[in-house]
CSV table of C-alpha atoms in Angstrom, one decimal:
chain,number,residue,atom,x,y,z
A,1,UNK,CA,112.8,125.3,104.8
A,2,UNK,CA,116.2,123.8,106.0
A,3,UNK,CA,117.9,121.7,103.9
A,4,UNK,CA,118.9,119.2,107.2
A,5,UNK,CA,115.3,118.6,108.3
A,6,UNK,CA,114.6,115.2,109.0
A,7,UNK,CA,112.0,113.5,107.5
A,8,UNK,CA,111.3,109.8,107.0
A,9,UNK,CA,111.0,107.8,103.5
A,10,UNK,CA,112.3,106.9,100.9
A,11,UNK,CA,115.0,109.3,99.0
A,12,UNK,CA,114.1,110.7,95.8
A,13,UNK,CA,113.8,113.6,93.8
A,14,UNK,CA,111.1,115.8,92.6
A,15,UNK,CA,110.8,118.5,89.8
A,16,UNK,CA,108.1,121.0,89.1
A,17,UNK,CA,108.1,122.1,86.0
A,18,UNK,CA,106.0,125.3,84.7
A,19,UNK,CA,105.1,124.0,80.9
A,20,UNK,CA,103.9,120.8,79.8
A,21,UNK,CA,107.0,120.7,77.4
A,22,UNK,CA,109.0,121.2,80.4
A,23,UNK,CA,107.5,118.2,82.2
A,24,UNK,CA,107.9,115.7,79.6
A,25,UNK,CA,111.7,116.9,78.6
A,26,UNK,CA,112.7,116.0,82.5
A,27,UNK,CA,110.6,113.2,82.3
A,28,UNK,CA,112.6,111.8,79.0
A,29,UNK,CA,116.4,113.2,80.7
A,30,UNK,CA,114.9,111.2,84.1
A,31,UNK,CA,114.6,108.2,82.4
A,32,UNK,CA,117.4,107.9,80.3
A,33,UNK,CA,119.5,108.5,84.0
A,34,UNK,CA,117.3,105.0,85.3
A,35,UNK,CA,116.2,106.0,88.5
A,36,UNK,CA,114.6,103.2,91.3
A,37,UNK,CA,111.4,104.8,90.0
A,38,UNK,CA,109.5,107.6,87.8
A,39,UNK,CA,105.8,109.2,87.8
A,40,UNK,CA,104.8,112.1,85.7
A,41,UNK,CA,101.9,114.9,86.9
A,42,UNK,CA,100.5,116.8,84.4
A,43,UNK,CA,97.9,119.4,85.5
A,44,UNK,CA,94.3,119.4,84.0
A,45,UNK,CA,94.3,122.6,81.9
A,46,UNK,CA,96.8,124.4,83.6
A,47,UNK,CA,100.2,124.9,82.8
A,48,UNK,CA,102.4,122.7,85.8
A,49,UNK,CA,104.0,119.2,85.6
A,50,UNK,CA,105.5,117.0,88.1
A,51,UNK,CA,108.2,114.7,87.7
A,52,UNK,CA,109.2,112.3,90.7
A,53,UNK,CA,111.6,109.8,91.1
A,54,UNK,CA,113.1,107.6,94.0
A,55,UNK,CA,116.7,106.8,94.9
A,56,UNK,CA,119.7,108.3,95.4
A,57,UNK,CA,119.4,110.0,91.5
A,58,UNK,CA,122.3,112.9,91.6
A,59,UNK,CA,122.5,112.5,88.3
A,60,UNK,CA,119.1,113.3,88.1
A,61,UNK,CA,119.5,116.1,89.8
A,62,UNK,CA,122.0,117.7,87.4
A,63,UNK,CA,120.1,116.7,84.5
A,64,UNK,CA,117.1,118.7,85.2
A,65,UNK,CA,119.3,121.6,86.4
A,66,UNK,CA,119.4,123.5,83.2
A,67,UNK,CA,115.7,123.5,82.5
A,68,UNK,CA,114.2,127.2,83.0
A,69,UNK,CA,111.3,127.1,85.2
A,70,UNK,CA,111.9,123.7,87.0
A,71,UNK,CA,112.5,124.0,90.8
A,72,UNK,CA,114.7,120.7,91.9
A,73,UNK,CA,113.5,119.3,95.5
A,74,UNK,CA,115.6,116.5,96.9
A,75,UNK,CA,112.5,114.2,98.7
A,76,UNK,CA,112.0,111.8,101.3
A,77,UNK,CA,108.8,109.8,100.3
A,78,UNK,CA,106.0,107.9,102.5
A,79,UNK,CA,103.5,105.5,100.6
A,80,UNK,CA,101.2,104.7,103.2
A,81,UNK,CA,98.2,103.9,100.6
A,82,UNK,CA,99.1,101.8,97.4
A,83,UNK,CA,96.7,100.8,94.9
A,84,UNK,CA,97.6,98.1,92.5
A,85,UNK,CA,99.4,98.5,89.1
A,86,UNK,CA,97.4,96.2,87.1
A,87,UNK,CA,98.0,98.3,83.7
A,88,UNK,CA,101.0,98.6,81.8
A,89,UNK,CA,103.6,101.3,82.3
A,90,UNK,CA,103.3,104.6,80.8
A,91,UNK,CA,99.6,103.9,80.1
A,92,UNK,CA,98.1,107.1,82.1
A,93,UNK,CA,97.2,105.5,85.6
A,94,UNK,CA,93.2,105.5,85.5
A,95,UNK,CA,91.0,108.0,87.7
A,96,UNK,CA,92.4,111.1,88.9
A,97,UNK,CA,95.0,112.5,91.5
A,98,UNK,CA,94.9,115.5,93.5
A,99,UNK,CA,98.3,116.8,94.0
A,100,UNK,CA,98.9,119.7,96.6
A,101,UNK,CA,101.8,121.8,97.5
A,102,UNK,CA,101.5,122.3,101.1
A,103,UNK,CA,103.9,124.9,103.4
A,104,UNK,CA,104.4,124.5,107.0
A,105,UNK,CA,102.3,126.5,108.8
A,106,UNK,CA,104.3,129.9,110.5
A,107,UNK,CA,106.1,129.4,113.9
A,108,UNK,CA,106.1,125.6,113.1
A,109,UNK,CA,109.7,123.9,112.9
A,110,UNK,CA,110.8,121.6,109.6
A,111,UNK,CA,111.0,119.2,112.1
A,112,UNK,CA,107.6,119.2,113.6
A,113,UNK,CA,105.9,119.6,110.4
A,114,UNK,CA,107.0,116.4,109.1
A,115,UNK,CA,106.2,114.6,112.1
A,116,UNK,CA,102.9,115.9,112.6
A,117,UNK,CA,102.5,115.1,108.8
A,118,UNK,CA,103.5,111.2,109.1
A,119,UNK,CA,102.3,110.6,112.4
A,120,UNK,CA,99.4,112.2,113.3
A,121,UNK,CA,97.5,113.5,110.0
A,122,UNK,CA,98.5,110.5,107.8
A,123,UNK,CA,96.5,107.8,110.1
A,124,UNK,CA,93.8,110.2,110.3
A,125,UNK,CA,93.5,110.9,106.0
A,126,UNK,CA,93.5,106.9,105.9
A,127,UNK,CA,90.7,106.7,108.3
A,128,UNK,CA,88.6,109.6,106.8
A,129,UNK,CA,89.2,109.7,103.3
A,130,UNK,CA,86.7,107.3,102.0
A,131,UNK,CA,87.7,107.4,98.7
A,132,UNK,CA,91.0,107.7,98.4
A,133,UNK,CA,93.2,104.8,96.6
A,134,UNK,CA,97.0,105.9,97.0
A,135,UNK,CA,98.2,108.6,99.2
A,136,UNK,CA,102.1,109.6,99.4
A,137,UNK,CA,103.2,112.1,102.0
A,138,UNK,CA,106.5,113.5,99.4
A,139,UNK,CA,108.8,116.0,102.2
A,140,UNK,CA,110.7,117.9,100.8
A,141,UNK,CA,114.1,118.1,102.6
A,142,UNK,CA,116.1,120.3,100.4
A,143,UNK,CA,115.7,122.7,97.4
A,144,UNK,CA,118.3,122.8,94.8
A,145,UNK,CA,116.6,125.0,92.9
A,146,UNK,CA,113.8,127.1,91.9
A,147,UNK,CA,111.1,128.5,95.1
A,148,UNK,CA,110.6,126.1,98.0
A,149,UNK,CA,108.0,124.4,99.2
A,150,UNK,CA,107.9,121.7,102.2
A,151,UNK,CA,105.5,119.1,101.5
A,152,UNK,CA,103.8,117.3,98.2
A,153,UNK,CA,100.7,115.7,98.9
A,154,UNK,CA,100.0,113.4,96.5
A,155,UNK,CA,96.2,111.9,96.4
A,156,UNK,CA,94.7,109.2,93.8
A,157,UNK,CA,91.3,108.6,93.6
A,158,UNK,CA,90.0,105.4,91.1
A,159,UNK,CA,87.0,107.6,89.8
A,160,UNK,CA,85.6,111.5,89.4
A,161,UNK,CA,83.1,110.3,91.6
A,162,UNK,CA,85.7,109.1,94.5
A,163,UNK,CA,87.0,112.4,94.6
A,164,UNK,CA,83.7,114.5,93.9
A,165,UNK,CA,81.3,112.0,96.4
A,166,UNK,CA,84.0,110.5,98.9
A,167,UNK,CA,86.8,112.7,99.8
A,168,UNK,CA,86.0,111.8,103.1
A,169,UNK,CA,83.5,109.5,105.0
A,170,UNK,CA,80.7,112.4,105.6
A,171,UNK,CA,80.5,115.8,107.4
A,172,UNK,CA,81.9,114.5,110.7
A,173,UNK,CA,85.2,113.1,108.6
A,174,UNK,CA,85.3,116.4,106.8
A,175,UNK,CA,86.0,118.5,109.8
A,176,UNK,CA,88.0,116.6,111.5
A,177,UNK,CA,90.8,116.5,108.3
A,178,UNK,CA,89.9,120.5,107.8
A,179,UNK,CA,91.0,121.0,111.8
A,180,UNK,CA,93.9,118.6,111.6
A,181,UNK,CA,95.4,119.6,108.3
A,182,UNK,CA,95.3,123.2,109.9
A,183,UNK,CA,97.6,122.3,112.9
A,184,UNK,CA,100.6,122.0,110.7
A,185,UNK,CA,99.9,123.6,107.4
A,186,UNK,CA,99.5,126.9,106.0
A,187,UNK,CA,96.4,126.6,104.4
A,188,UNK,CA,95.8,130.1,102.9
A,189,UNK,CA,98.9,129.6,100.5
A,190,UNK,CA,97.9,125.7,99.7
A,191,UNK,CA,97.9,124.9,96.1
A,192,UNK,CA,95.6,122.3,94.8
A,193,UNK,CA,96.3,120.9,91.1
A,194,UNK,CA,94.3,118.3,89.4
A,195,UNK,CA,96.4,115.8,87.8
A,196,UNK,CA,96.7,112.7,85.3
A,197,UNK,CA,99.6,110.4,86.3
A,198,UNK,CA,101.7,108.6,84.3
A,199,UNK,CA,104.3,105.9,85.4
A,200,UNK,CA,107.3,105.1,83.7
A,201,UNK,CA,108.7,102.9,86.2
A,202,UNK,CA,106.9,101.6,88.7
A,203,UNK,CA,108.1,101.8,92.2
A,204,UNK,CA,109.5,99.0,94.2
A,205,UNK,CA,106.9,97.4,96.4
A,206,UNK,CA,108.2,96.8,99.7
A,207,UNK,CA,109.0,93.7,101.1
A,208,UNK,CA,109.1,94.0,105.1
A,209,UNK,CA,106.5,95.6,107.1
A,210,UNK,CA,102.9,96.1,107.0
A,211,UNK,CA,101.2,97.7,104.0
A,212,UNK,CA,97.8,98.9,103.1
A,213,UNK,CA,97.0,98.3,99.4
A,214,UNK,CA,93.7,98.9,97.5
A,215,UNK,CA,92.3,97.8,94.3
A,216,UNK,CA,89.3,98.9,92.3
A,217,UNK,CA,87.0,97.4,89.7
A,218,UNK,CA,84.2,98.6,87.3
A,219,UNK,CA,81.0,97.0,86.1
A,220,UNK,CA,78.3,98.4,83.7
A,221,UNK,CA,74.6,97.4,83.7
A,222,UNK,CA,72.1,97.7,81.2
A,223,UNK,CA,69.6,98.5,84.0
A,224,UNK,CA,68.7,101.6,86.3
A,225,UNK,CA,70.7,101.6,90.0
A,226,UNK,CA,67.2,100.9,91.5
A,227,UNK,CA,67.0,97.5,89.8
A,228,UNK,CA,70.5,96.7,90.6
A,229,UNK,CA,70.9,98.4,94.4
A,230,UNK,CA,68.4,95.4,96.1
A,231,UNK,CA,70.7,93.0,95.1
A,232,UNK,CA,73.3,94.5,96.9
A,233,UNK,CA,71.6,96.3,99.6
A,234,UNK,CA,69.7,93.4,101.1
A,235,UNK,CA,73.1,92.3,103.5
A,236,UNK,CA,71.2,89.0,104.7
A,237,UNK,CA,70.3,88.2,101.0
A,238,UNK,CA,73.3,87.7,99.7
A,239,UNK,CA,72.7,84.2,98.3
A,240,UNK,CA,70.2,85.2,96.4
A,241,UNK,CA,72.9,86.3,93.7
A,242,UNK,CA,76.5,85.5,94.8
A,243,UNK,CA,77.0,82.3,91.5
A,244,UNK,CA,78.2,79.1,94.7
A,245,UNK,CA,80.7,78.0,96.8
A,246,UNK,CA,78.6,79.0,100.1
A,247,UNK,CA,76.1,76.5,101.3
A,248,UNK,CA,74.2,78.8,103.7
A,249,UNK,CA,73.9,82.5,105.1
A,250,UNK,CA,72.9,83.6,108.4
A,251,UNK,CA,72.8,87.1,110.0
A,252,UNK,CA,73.7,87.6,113.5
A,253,UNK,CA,72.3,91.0,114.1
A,254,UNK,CA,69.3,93.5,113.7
A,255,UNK,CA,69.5,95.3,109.7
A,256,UNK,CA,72.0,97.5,109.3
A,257,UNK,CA,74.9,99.0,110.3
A,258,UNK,CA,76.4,96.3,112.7
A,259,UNK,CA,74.7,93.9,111.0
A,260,UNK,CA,76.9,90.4,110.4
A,261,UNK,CA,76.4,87.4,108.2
A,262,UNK,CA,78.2,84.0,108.7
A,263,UNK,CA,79.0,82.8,105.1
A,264,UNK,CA,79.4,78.6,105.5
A,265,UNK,CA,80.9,76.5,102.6
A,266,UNK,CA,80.7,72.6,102.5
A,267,UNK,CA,83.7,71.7,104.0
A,268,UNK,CA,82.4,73.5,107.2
A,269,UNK,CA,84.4,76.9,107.2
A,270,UNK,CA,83.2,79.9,107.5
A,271,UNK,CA,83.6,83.8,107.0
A,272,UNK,CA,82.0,86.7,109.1
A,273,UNK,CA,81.0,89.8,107.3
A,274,UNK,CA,80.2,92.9,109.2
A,275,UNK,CA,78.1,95.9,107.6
A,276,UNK,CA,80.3,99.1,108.7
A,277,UNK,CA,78.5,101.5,106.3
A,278,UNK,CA,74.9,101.4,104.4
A,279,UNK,CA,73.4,104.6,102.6
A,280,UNK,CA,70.7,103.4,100.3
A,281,UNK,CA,69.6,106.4,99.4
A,282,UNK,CA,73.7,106.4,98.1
A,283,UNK,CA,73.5,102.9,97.0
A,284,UNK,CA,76.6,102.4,98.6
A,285,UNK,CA,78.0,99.6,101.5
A,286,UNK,CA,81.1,98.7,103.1
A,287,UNK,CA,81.7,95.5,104.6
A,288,UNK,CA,84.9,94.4,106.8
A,289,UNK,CA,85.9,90.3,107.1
A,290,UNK,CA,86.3,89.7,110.9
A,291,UNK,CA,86.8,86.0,110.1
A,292,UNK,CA,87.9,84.2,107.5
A,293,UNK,CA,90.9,85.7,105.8
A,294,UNK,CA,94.4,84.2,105.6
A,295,UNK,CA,96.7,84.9,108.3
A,296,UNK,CA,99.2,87.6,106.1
A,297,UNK,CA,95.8,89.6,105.9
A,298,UNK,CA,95.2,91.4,109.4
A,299,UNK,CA,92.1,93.3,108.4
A,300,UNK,CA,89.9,93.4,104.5
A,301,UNK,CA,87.8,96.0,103.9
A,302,UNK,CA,85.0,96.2,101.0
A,303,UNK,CA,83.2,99.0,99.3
A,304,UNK,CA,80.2,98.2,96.9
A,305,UNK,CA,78.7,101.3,94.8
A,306,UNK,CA,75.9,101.5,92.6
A,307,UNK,CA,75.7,104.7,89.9
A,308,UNK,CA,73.9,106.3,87.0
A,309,UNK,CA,76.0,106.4,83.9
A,310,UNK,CA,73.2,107.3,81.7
A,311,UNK,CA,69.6,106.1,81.0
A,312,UNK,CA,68.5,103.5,82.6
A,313,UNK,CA,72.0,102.1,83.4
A,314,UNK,CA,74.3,101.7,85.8
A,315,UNK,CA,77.8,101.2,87.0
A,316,UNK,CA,79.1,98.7,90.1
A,317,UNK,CA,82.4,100.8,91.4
A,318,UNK,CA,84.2,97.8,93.8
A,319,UNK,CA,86.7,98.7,96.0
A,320,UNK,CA,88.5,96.2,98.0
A,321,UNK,CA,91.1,97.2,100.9
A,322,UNK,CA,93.7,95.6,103.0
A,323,UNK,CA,96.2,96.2,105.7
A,324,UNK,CA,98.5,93.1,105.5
A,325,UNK,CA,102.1,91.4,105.5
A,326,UNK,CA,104.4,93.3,103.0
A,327,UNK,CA,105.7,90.2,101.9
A,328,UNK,CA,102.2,88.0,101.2
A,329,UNK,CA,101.1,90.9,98.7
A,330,UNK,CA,100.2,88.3,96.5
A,331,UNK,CA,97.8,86.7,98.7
A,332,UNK,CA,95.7,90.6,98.1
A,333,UNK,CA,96.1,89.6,94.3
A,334,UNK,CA,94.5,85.8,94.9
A,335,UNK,CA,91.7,87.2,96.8
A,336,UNK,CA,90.3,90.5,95.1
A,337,UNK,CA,91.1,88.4,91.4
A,338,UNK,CA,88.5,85.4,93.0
A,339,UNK,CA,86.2,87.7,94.8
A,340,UNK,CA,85.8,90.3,91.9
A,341,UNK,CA,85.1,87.2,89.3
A,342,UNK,CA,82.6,85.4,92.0
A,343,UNK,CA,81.3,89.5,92.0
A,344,UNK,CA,80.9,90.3,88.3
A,345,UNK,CA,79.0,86.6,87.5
A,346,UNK,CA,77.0,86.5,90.4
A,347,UNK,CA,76.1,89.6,89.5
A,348,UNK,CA,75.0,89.8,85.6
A,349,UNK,CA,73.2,86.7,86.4
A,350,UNK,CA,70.9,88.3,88.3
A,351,UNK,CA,70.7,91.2,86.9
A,352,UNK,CA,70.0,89.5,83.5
A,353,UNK,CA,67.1,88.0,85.3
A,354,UNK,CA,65.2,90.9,86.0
């Protein structure tokens, strides 16, 4: 690929490394240099490691040079899903990531590829990947050394599960990624690694523009998923375990998907709930606010999960998801703190009941 395509993000730098011991050497040079940021891939039984770092890091660059079997790739990088940092740095990042090294696909210019990438496939993994809590688009636009490669897709997904049950949002979502991805990407020479992150540094959040942002949250039950799931599943019920503040609950619509409920505390405000998905026999809903949410939010998004972890119990997987202000991310923080605590007693209570 030419080293002058254009590409939008934010410069960094990127090394793959074949060994483990490789990985972690550039990872400890990287560091020392203090770059605006630093994540470490290492591959689930498999010999490759990632190191990637933002900013302008030419020293970076020449001190990973002399490492055998580490190609150097001067980046441009596009974060258009973040997920919360709520654990401390260099404490491996939790769930899994699904990092691929993708090529443009033949007769397709540097140029195009990266625009189709940003433009046109990155709205459309955010809309069909159901699972999915960070996604950077990494372009590579120049190889200092080692084999090229154009693009590193960089997936996260908060569980197994996430990555296993949800990669996308059914069959319909499936081929429409499968179709897309093939319009700019060569997929017969697409690599796939499974990888556990690490983060050193943590990148800057932005602080103009809009951002979507996710979070995640676990809760285990001493009870089966069919004695927790009607809790949950019953949309209009949802007094009958959510621990106060709301004074009443009323449905607008017919059961299920479309189905609203207008949540009313005692000072006389309100939120409005829509159902947008509901697969019982998944033991899974997600919910969207249409009223109701601070004015930095522009849309808040909510997926509930029961599963088996064993017998007779259970695990809640929560999921909440935003698209809001860059600089109110706190406001995200407020909310998915207060709504996972309302969540986790509202719950147990219940459940303890049965």
């Amino acid at each position: 690929m030419s080293g002058v395509a254009r590409a939008n993000g934010e410069a960094g730098v990127v090394a793959l490394c074949s060994s483990h011991d490789d990985a972690l050497a550039a990872a400890a040079a990287a560091r020392v240099c203090g770059p605006t940021s630093l994540a470490v891939y290492l591959a689930v039984g498999a010999g490759l490691g990632v190191v990637q770092t933002t900013g302008h890091a030419d020293d970076l660059v020449a001190a990973m040079a002399p490492w055998a079997g580490v190609g150097v790739h001067r980046t441009a990088t596009r974060r258009l899903l973040r997920h919360r940092l709520t654990w401390e740095p260099g404490d491996p990042t939790p769930g899994v990531t699904m990092l691929y090294l993708t090529y443009a696909r033949p007769g397709l210019s540097a140029d195009d590829y990266h625009r189709y990438w940003e433009r046109e496939h990155g709205p459309r993994a955010l809309r069909h990947h159901l699972g999915m809590w960070d996604y950077a688009q990494v372009s590579v636009t120049g190889t200092m050394q080692g084999e090229p490669v154009d693009g590193i897709a960089i997936t996260q997904w908060p569980q197994a599960e996430d990555l296993e049950q949800r990669f996308t949002d059914g069959s319909v979502g499936t081929a429409v990624i499968q179709r897309d991805a093939a319009r700019f990407t060569d997929l017969g020479v697409l690599a796939r690694h499974l990888m556990e992150e690490t983060v050193l540094v943590e990148r800057a959040w932005p602080t103009t523009g809009r951002v979507e942002i996710t979070d995640a949250r676990h809760l285990v039950f001493d009870r089966p998923v069919a004695a927790v799931w009607p809790l949950l599943g019953r949309f209009g019920a949802f007094l009958d375990w959510w621990p106060g503040g709301f004074t009443d609950c009323v449905t607008g619509s017919e059961e299920g998907v479309g189905m609203t409920r207008t949540l009313t505390r005692a000072d006389g405000s309100f939120v409005v709930e829509r159902l947008i998905e509901h697969r019982p026999d998944e033991a899974m809903l997600q919910l969207v606010i249409d009223e109701g949410m601070p004015g930095a939010v522009e849309s808040y998004t909510c997926r509930y999960e029961v599963r088996p972890v064993g017998h007779d119990r259970c695990r809640l997987d929560w999921y909440p998801r935003a698209v809001m202000h860059a600089d109110a991310l706190d406001v995200f923080g407020a909310i998915v703190d207060r709504g996972w605590a309302m969540v986790a007693d509202g719950l147990s209570t219940a459940v303890a009941q049965i």
